[in-house]
Amino acid sequence: MKNNFITLIFLFLSINTFSQSKSKWSIGASINPTFCNSYNTPSSNSSLKSITQESYRFNIVCPSIWFNLSLGQKWAVQTGLGYSDVGSQNIQSDIKLNDNIYPGIGSGKLLELTNVSRNITYDYRYQYLNVPLLFNYHVGRSGDYKFNFSLTGGVALNVLLKHQMTANLDFDLDGKNKFNFDSTGYNGRALALNIILGARVDYKIDKTLTLMVQPVLGYYPISVSSSAISVYPYYFSVNTGLVYEFAH
């Protein structure tokens, strides 16, 4: 009888310990405003290099769906499915009569005399469906347990959906102010990989709902271009959304 009682106590303690340390699942969704650019080499191959200035691109919404798994007091895994739009932007300013513009936009030159400033923005876009795998390391919380702070690191696999260069004109040429080019010398690979570093702040709204703010830096260490020009995008993004934790 005594041995059975001890066995029951041990079983109870084991179950209780497991229930307290078991993993917690949560799901979430976010929009991810992103500043991006890219390092391109060899730059001398670019027909736009001599007539434009580089600039960052900004994307307001790059949505993601997240799945989170807590692995105890310190570690959590964050994965999911998202859409990303990275690349670079070049701006050609104050275009005058007979100035060269990108081949395929009209005759490749501005043939109209005007006193009005004319500009073209060239957007190089790599649009991906991505699968991130992130690890969050918990570093602290606020005194009221409302805020939790973590460091983030991981990678993402990117599947190319579309690549193109878009020329946006602030004037009309041949009745158009936008030109899309599918073949530009920057053609994208079908698969790409990027590394991610950042941080995460979670604000507890109630027992099951959390506001997530996660600023991250991303870099593609392997060229995303399949052509002679190598393209290495980099970006700063802020994943902002809500997370729902399942009852346990």
PDB file of C-alpha atoms in Angstrom:
ATOM      1  CA  MET A   1       0.000   0.000   0.000  1.00  0.00           C
ATOM      2  CA  LYS A   2       2.819   2.392   0.935  1.00  0.00           C
ATOM      3  CA  ASN A   3       4.634   1.663  -2.323  1.00  0.00           C
ATOM      4  CA  ASN A   4       1.434   2.296  -4.305  1.00  0.00           C
ATOM      5  CA  PHE A   5       0.957   5.625  -2.496  1.00  0.00           C
ATOM      6  CA  ILE A   6       4.531   6.695  -3.280  1.00  0.00           C
ATOM      7  CA  THR A   7       4.016   5.656  -6.916  1.00  0.00           C
ATOM      8  CA  LEU A   8       0.845   7.754  -7.143  1.00  0.00           C
ATOM      9  CA  ILE A   9       2.637  10.785  -5.685  1.00  0.00           C
ATOM     10  CA  PHE A  10       5.519  10.381  -8.145  1.00  0.00           C
ATOM     11  CA  LEU A  11       3.066  10.014 -11.048  1.00  0.00           C
ATOM     12  CA  PHE A  12       1.157  13.127  -9.951  1.00  0.00           C
ATOM     13  CA  LEU A  13       4.366  15.192  -9.668  1.00  0.00           C
ATOM     14  CA  SER A  14       5.530  13.995 -13.087  1.00  0.00           C
ATOM     15  CA  ILE A  15       2.229  14.901 -14.765  1.00  0.00           C
ATOM     16  CA  ASN A  16       2.123  18.275 -12.991  1.00  0.00           C
ATOM     17  CA  THR A  17       5.714  19.090 -14.022  1.00  0.00           C
ATOM     18  CA  PHE A  18       4.971  18.158 -17.637  1.00  0.00           C
ATOM     19  CA  SER A  19       1.779  20.210 -17.711  1.00  0.00           C
ATOM     20  CA  GLN A  20       3.636  23.266 -16.430  1.00  0.00           C
ATOM     21  CA  SER A  21       6.501  22.939 -18.910  1.00  0.00           C
ATOM     22  CA  LYS A  22       4.558  21.812 -21.962  1.00  0.00           C
ATOM     23  CA  SER A  23       4.815  23.877 -25.104  1.00  0.00           C
ATOM     24  CA  LYS A  24       2.279  26.557 -25.932  1.00  0.00           C
ATOM     25  CA  TRP A  25       0.989  27.118 -29.446  1.00  0.00           C
ATOM     26  CA  SER A  26      -0.146  30.429 -30.860  1.00  0.00           C
ATOM     27  CA  ILE A  27      -1.044  31.812 -34.258  1.00  0.00           C
ATOM     28  CA  GLY A  28      -0.872  35.343 -35.586  1.00  0.00           C
ATOM     29  CA  ALA A  29      -0.935  37.661 -38.558  1.00  0.00           C
ATOM     30  CA  SER A  30       1.051  40.778 -39.321  1.00  0.00           C
ATOM     31  CA  ILE A  31       1.706  43.482 -41.855  1.00  0.00           C
ATOM     32  CA  ASN A  32       5.362  44.234 -42.371  1.00  0.00           C
ATOM     33  CA  PRO A  33       6.266  47.754 -43.600  1.00  0.00           C
ATOM     34  CA  THR A  34       9.648  47.421 -45.292  1.00  0.00           C
ATOM     35  CA  PHE A  35      12.509  49.646 -46.448  1.00  0.00           C
ATOM     36  CA  CYS A  36      14.706  47.801 -48.945  1.00  0.00           C
ATOM     37  CA  ASN A  37      17.618  48.223 -51.320  1.00  0.00           C
ATOM     38  CA  SER A  38      20.220  45.969 -52.919  1.00  0.00           C
ATOM     39  CA  TYR A  39      23.926  45.753 -53.574  1.00  0.00           C
ATOM     40  CA  ASN A  40      24.539  44.972 -57.251  1.00  0.00           C
ATOM     41  CA  THR A  41      27.784  43.867 -58.921  1.00  0.00           C
ATOM     42  CA  PRO A  42      29.285  44.385 -61.406  1.00  0.00           C
ATOM     43  CA  SER A  43      27.573  47.773 -61.453  1.00  0.00           C
ATOM     44  CA  SER A  44      29.182  48.690 -64.776  1.00  0.00           C
ATOM     45  CA  ASN A  45      26.778  46.292 -66.502  1.00  0.00           C
ATOM     46  CA  SER A  46      23.809  48.417 -65.556  1.00  0.00           C
ATOM     47  CA  SER A  47      22.527  50.654 -68.376  1.00  0.00           C
ATOM     48  CA  LEU A  48      20.906  52.857 -65.722  1.00  0.00           C
ATOM     49  CA  LYS A  49      23.978  53.366 -63.551  1.00  0.00           C
ATOM     50  CA  SER A  50      25.260  56.456 -65.323  1.00  0.00           C
ATOM     51  CA  ILE A  51      21.917  58.248 -65.613  1.00  0.00           C
ATOM     52  CA  THR A  52      20.247  57.567 -62.275  1.00  0.00           C
ATOM     53  CA  GLN A  53      20.688  57.835 -58.522  1.00  0.00           C
ATOM     54  CA  GLU A  54      20.010  54.933 -56.167  1.00  0.00           C
ATOM     55  CA  SER A  55      17.263  55.189 -53.572  1.00  0.00           C
ATOM     56  CA  TYR A  56      15.465  52.963 -51.072  1.00  0.00           C
ATOM     57  CA  ARG A  57      12.135  51.378 -51.876  1.00  0.00           C
ATOM     58  CA  PHE A  58       9.322  51.380 -49.320  1.00  0.00           C
ATOM     59  CA  ASN A  59       6.524  48.818 -49.153  1.00  0.00           C
ATOM     60  CA  ILE A  60       3.647  49.562 -46.802  1.00  0.00           C
ATOM     61  CA  VAL A  61       2.129  46.075 -46.594  1.00  0.00           C
ATOM     62  CA  CYS A  62       3.884  42.707 -46.870  1.00  0.00           C
ATOM     63  CA  PRO A  63       1.517  40.349 -44.990  1.00  0.00           C
ATOM     64  CA  SER A  64       2.494  37.234 -43.041  1.00  0.00           C
ATOM     65  CA  ILE A  65       0.752  34.451 -41.134  1.00  0.00           C
ATOM     66  CA  TRP A  66       2.679  33.188 -38.098  1.00  0.00           C
ATOM     67  CA  PHE A  67       2.791  30.004 -36.040  1.00  0.00           C
ATOM     68  CA  ASN A  68       4.584  30.223 -32.688  1.00  0.00           C
ATOM     69  CA  LEU A  69       5.713  27.409 -30.409  1.00  0.00           C
ATOM     70  CA  SER A  70       7.037  28.136 -26.918  1.00  0.00           C
ATOM     71  CA  LEU A  71       9.840  25.788 -25.887  1.00  0.00           C
ATOM     72  CA  GLY A  72       9.980  26.747 -22.231  1.00  0.00           C
ATOM     73  CA  GLN A  73      10.945  29.828 -20.276  1.00  0.00           C
ATOM     74  CA  LYS A  74      13.537  31.205 -22.707  1.00  0.00           C
ATOM     75  CA  TRP A  75      13.109  29.891 -26.250  1.00  0.00           C
ATOM     76  CA  ALA A  76      10.310  30.030 -28.831  1.00  0.00           C
ATOM     77  CA  VAL A  77      10.103  29.044 -32.492  1.00  0.00           C
ATOM     78  CA  GLN A  78       8.339  31.326 -34.963  1.00  0.00           C
ATOM     79  CA  THR A  79       7.493  30.165 -38.478  1.00  0.00           C
ATOM     80  CA  GLY A  80       4.783  30.797 -41.028  1.00  0.00           C
ATOM     81  CA  LEU A  81       4.053  31.935 -44.549  1.00  0.00           C
ATOM     82  CA  GLY A  82       4.480  35.415 -45.943  1.00  0.00           C
ATOM     83  CA  TYR A  83       4.784  37.678 -48.958  1.00  0.00           C
ATOM     84  CA  SER A  84       7.856  39.848 -49.457  1.00  0.00           C
ATOM     85  CA  ASP A  85       8.756  42.449 -52.064  1.00  0.00           C
ATOM     86  CA  VAL A  86      12.451  43.398 -52.088  1.00  0.00           C
ATOM     87  CA  GLY A  87      14.854  45.012 -54.523  1.00  0.00           C
ATOM     88  CA  SER A  88      16.032  48.498 -55.295  1.00  0.00           C
ATOM     89  CA  GLN A  89      14.997  51.782 -56.810  1.00  0.00           C
ATOM     90  CA  ASN A  90      16.778  54.163 -59.147  1.00  0.00           C
ATOM     91  CA  ILE A  91      15.629  57.705 -59.868  1.00  0.00           C
ATOM     92  CA  GLN A  92      16.368  59.663 -63.047  1.00  0.00           C
ATOM     93  CA  SER A  93      15.723  63.339 -62.372  1.00  0.00           C
ATOM     94  CA  ASP A  94      15.298  66.489 -64.447  1.00  0.00           C
ATOM     95  CA  ILE A  95      15.277  64.717 -67.827  1.00  0.00           C
ATOM     96  CA  LYS A  96      15.805  67.106 -70.725  1.00  0.00           C
ATOM     97  CA  LEU A  97      15.510  67.002 -74.498  1.00  0.00           C
ATOM     98  CA  ASN A  98      17.619  64.204 -76.059  1.00  0.00           C
ATOM     99  CA  ASP A  99      18.576  62.744 -72.659  1.00  0.00           C
ATOM    100  CA  ASN A 100      18.860  58.944 -72.653  1.00  0.00           C
ATOM    101  CA  ILE A 101      16.177  56.979 -70.850  1.00  0.00           C
ATOM    102  CA  TYR A 102      15.764  53.227 -70.447  1.00  0.00           C
ATOM    103  CA  PRO A 103      15.589  51.349 -73.802  1.00  0.00           C
ATOM    104  CA  GLY A 104      12.003  50.331 -74.437  1.00  0.00           C
ATOM    105  CA  ILE A 105      10.541  53.550 -73.069  1.00  0.00           C
ATOM    106  CA  GLY A 106       9.622  55.219 -76.313  1.00  0.00           C
ATOM    107  CA  SER A 107      12.720  55.551 -78.489  1.00  0.00           C
ATOM    108  CA  GLY A 108      15.102  55.469 -75.505  1.00  0.00           C
ATOM    109  CA  LYS A 109      15.459  59.243 -75.543  1.00  0.00           C
ATOM    110  CA  LEU A 110      13.301  62.167 -74.535  1.00  0.00           C
ATOM    111  CA  LEU A 111      12.340  63.856 -77.789  1.00  0.00           C
ATOM    112  CA  GLU A 112      10.011  66.536 -76.460  1.00  0.00           C
ATOM    113  CA  LEU A 113      11.240  69.993 -75.524  1.00  0.00           C
ATOM    114  CA  THR A 114       9.769  71.171 -72.214  1.00  0.00           C
ATOM    115  CA  ASN A 115      10.533  73.563 -69.382  1.00  0.00           C
ATOM    116  CA  VAL A 116       8.831  71.270 -66.847  1.00  0.00           C
ATOM    117  CA  SER A 117      11.027  68.985 -64.733  1.00  0.00           C
ATOM    118  CA  ARG A 118      10.558  65.358 -65.781  1.00  0.00           C
ATOM    119  CA  ASN A 119      11.520  62.351 -63.689  1.00  0.00           C
ATOM    120  CA  ILE A 120      11.412  58.557 -63.910  1.00  0.00           C
ATOM    121  CA  THR A 121      11.523  56.117 -60.994  1.00  0.00           C
ATOM    122  CA  TYR A 122      12.800  52.629 -61.854  1.00  0.00           C
ATOM    123  CA  ASP A 123      11.692  49.908 -59.419  1.00  0.00           C
ATOM    124  CA  TYR A 124      13.527  46.565 -59.456  1.00  0.00           C
ATOM    125  CA  ARG A 125      11.196  44.144 -57.679  1.00  0.00           C
ATOM    126  CA  TYR A 126      11.657  40.566 -56.502  1.00  0.00           C
ATOM    127  CA  GLN A 127       8.340  39.289 -55.176  1.00  0.00           C
ATOM    128  CA  TYR A 128       8.482  36.151 -53.038  1.00  0.00           C
ATOM    129  CA  LEU A 129       6.398  33.680 -51.125  1.00  0.00           C
ATOM    130  CA  ASN A 130       8.591  33.050 -48.099  1.00  0.00           C
ATOM    131  CA  VAL A 131       8.791  30.528 -45.268  1.00  0.00           C
ATOM    132  CA  PRO A 132      10.738  31.977 -42.304  1.00  0.00           C
ATOM    133  CA  LEU A 133      12.176  29.950 -39.443  1.00  0.00           C
ATOM    134  CA  LEU A 134      12.949  32.248 -36.517  1.00  0.00           C
ATOM    135  CA  PHE A 135      14.133  31.618 -32.965  1.00  0.00           C
ATOM    136  CA  ASN A 136      13.175  34.071 -30.226  1.00  0.00           C
ATOM    137  CA  TYR A 137      15.229  34.225 -27.020  1.00  0.00           C
ATOM    138  CA  HIS A 138      13.406  35.807 -24.086  1.00  0.00           C
ATOM    139  CA  VAL A 139      15.517  38.476 -22.350  1.00  0.00           C
ATOM    140  CA  GLY A 140      13.077  40.162 -19.988  1.00  0.00           C
ATOM    141  CA  ARG A 141       9.619  41.433 -19.105  1.00  0.00           C
ATOM    142  CA  SER A 142       8.021  44.456 -17.503  1.00  0.00           C
ATOM    143  CA  GLY A 143       7.081  44.507 -13.826  1.00  0.00           C
ATOM    144  CA  ASP A 144       3.376  44.131 -14.616  1.00  0.00           C
ATOM    145  CA  TYR A 145       4.064  41.188 -16.996  1.00  0.00           C
ATOM    146  CA  LYS A 146       2.351  43.067 -19.833  1.00  0.00           C
ATOM    147  CA  PHE A 147       5.493  43.410 -21.960  1.00  0.00           C
ATOM    148  CA  ASN A 148       7.878  40.635 -22.968  1.00  0.00           C
ATOM    149  CA  PHE A 149      11.154  41.278 -24.792  1.00  0.00           C
ATOM    150  CA  SER A 150      13.059  38.835 -27.011  1.00  0.00           C
ATOM    151  CA  LEU A 151      15.974  38.697 -29.422  1.00  0.00           C
ATOM    152  CA  THR A 152      15.285  37.194 -32.855  1.00  0.00           C
ATOM    153  CA  GLY A 153      17.435  35.295 -35.342  1.00  0.00           C
ATOM    154  CA  GLY A 154      16.840  32.889 -38.198  1.00  0.00           C
ATOM    155  CA  VAL A 155      16.509  32.346 -41.931  1.00  0.00           C
ATOM    156  CA  ALA A 156      13.801  32.365 -44.597  1.00  0.00           C
ATOM    157  CA  LEU A 157      13.351  30.337 -47.771  1.00  0.00           C
ATOM    158  CA  ASN A 158      11.968  32.450 -50.632  1.00  0.00           C
ATOM    159  CA  VAL A 159      10.088  31.131 -53.677  1.00  0.00           C
ATOM    160  CA  LEU A 160      10.052  33.627 -56.558  1.00  0.00           C
ATOM    161  CA  LEU A 161       6.558  34.666 -57.631  1.00  0.00           C
ATOM    162  CA  LYS A 162       7.482  37.459 -60.009  1.00  0.00           C
ATOM    163  CA  HIS A 163      10.409  39.619 -61.043  1.00  0.00           C
ATOM    164  CA  GLN A 164      10.200  42.750 -63.122  1.00  0.00           C
ATOM    165  CA  MET A 165      11.466  46.270 -63.490  1.00  0.00           C
ATOM    166  CA  THR A 166       8.814  48.981 -63.546  1.00  0.00           C
ATOM    167  CA  ALA A 167       9.480  52.489 -64.863  1.00  0.00           C
ATOM    168  CA  ASN A 168       7.105  55.039 -63.330  1.00  0.00           C
ATOM    169  CA  LEU A 169       7.050  58.340 -65.218  1.00  0.00           C
ATOM    170  CA  ASP A 170       5.691  61.584 -63.799  1.00  0.00           C
ATOM    171  CA  PHE A 171       4.733  62.515 -67.371  1.00  0.00           C
ATOM    172  CA  ASP A 172       3.063  60.758 -70.320  1.00  0.00           C
ATOM    173  CA  LEU A 173       5.062  59.192 -73.131  1.00  0.00           C
ATOM    174  CA  ASP A 174       3.238  57.517 -76.020  1.00  0.00           C
ATOM    175  CA  GLY A 175       0.088  57.820 -73.911  1.00  0.00           C
ATOM    176  CA  LYS A 176       1.570  55.895 -70.970  1.00  0.00           C
ATOM    177  CA  ASN A 177       3.231  56.763 -67.671  1.00  0.00           C
ATOM    178  CA  LYS A 178       4.207  53.217 -66.597  1.00  0.00           C
ATOM    179  CA  PHE A 179       6.329  50.622 -68.397  1.00  0.00           C
ATOM    180  CA  ASN A 180       6.998  47.052 -67.178  1.00  0.00           C
ATOM    181  CA  PHE A 181      10.041  45.024 -68.241  1.00  0.00           C
ATOM    182  CA  ASP A 182      10.346  41.293 -67.544  1.00  0.00           C
ATOM    183  CA  SER A 183      13.879  40.887 -68.907  1.00  0.00           C
ATOM    184  CA  THR A 184      16.338  43.462 -67.572  1.00  0.00           C
ATOM    185  CA  GLY A 185      19.608  41.633 -66.901  1.00  0.00           C
ATOM    186  CA  TYR A 186      18.507  41.254 -63.263  1.00  0.00           C
ATOM    187  CA  ASN A 187      16.388  38.123 -63.791  1.00  0.00           C
ATOM    188  CA  GLY A 188      15.553  36.321 -60.553  1.00  0.00           C
ATOM    189  CA  ARG A 189      16.401  32.824 -59.372  1.00  0.00           C
ATOM    190  CA  ALA A 190      13.500  30.535 -58.535  1.00  0.00           C
ATOM    191  CA  LEU A 191      14.719  30.090 -54.934  1.00  0.00           C
ATOM    192  CA  ALA A 192      16.496  32.466 -52.588  1.00  0.00           C
ATOM    193  CA  LEU A 193      17.604  32.443 -48.967  1.00  0.00           C
ATOM    194  CA  ASN A 194      17.945  35.321 -46.529  1.00  0.00           C
ATOM    195  CA  ILE A 195      19.173  35.656 -42.967  1.00  0.00           C
ATOM    196  CA  ILE A 196      17.241  37.630 -40.352  1.00  0.00           C
ATOM    197  CA  LEU A 197      18.280  39.349 -37.114  1.00  0.00           C
ATOM    198  CA  GLY A 198      16.154  41.520 -34.875  1.00  0.00           C
ATOM    199  CA  ALA A 199      14.095  41.773 -31.721  1.00  0.00           C
ATOM    200  CA  ARG A 200      10.518  41.241 -30.634  1.00  0.00           C
ATOM    201  CA  VAL A 201       8.211  42.989 -28.181  1.00  0.00           C
ATOM    202  CA  ASP A 202       4.944  41.357 -27.107  1.00  0.00           C
ATOM    203  CA  TYR A 203       2.251  43.329 -25.295  1.00  0.00           C
ATOM    204  CA  LYS A 204      -0.344  41.211 -23.498  1.00  0.00           C
ATOM    205  CA  ILE A 205      -3.817  42.575 -24.288  1.00  0.00           C
ATOM    206  CA  ASP A 206      -5.658  39.807 -22.443  1.00  0.00           C
ATOM    207  CA  LYS A 207      -5.186  36.110 -21.594  1.00  0.00           C
ATOM    208  CA  THR A 208      -5.173  34.950 -25.217  1.00  0.00           C
ATOM    209  CA  LEU A 209      -4.469  38.033 -27.351  1.00  0.00           C
ATOM    210  CA  THR A 210      -1.056  39.721 -27.777  1.00  0.00           C
ATOM    211  CA  LEU A 211       0.179  42.653 -29.839  1.00  0.00           C
ATOM    212  CA  MET A 212       3.496  41.812 -31.543  1.00  0.00           C
ATOM    213  CA  VAL A 213       6.034  44.373 -32.787  1.00  0.00           C
ATOM    214  CA  GLN A 214       9.151  42.817 -34.326  1.00  0.00           C
ATOM    215  CA  PRO A 215      11.776  45.009 -36.050  1.00  0.00           C
ATOM    216  CA  VAL A 216      14.184  42.925 -38.143  1.00  0.00           C
ATOM    217  CA  LEU A 217      17.118  43.322 -40.527  1.00  0.00           C
ATOM    218  CA  GLY A 218      17.310  40.952 -43.479  1.00  0.00           C
ATOM    219  CA  TYR A 219      20.080  40.196 -45.963  1.00  0.00           C
ATOM    220  CA  TYR A 220      20.372  37.832 -48.950  1.00  0.00           C
ATOM    221  CA  PRO A 221      23.950  36.456 -48.825  1.00  0.00           C
ATOM    222  CA  ILE A 222      23.567  34.597 -52.145  1.00  0.00           C
ATOM    223  CA  SER A 223      22.709  36.546 -55.295  1.00  0.00           C
ATOM    224  CA  VAL A 224      18.998  36.441 -56.134  1.00  0.00           C
ATOM    225  CA  SER A 225      19.779  37.051 -59.819  1.00  0.00           C
ATOM    226  CA  SER A 226      20.330  34.262 -62.346  1.00  0.00           C
ATOM    227  CA  SER A 227      22.066  36.638 -64.786  1.00  0.00           C
ATOM    228  CA  ALA A 228      25.602  38.024 -64.971  1.00  0.00           C
ATOM    229  CA  ILE A 229      24.688  40.880 -62.627  1.00  0.00           C
ATOM    230  CA  SER A 230      24.719  39.729 -58.988  1.00  0.00           C
ATOM    231  CA  VAL A 231      22.005  41.193 -56.758  1.00  0.00           C
ATOM    232  CA  TYR A 232      22.099  41.059 -52.939  1.00  0.00           C
ATOM    233  CA  PRO A 233      18.957  42.656 -51.425  1.00  0.00           C
ATOM    234  CA  TYR A 234      18.843  43.928 -47.859  1.00  0.00           C
ATOM    235  CA  TYR A 235      15.980  45.416 -45.879  1.00  0.00           C
ATOM    236  CA  PHE A 236      14.624  46.744 -42.605  1.00  0.00           C
ATOM    237  CA  SER A 237      11.120  45.607 -41.711  1.00  0.00           C
ATOM    238  CA  VAL A 238       8.766  45.892 -38.741  1.00  0.00           C
ATOM    239  CA  ASN A 239       6.425  42.914 -38.341  1.00  0.00           C
ATOM    240  CA  THR A 240       3.355  44.344 -36.626  1.00  0.00           C
ATOM    241  CA  GLY A 241       0.306  42.255 -35.798  1.00  0.00           C
ATOM    242  CA  LEU A 242      -1.788  40.236 -33.373  1.00  0.00           C
ATOM    243  CA  VAL A 243      -1.077  36.814 -31.888  1.00  0.00           C
ATOM    244  CA  TYR A 244      -3.718  34.463 -30.479  1.00  0.00           C
ATOM    245  CA  GLU A 245      -2.573  31.913 -27.899  1.00  0.00           C
ATOM    246  CA  PHE A 246      -4.577  28.696 -27.630  1.00  0.00           C
ATOM    247  CA  ALA A 247      -6.021  27.814 -24.239  1.00  0.00           C
ATOM    248  CA  HIS A 248      -3.973  25.181 -22.448  1.00  0.00           C
TER     249      HIS A 248
END
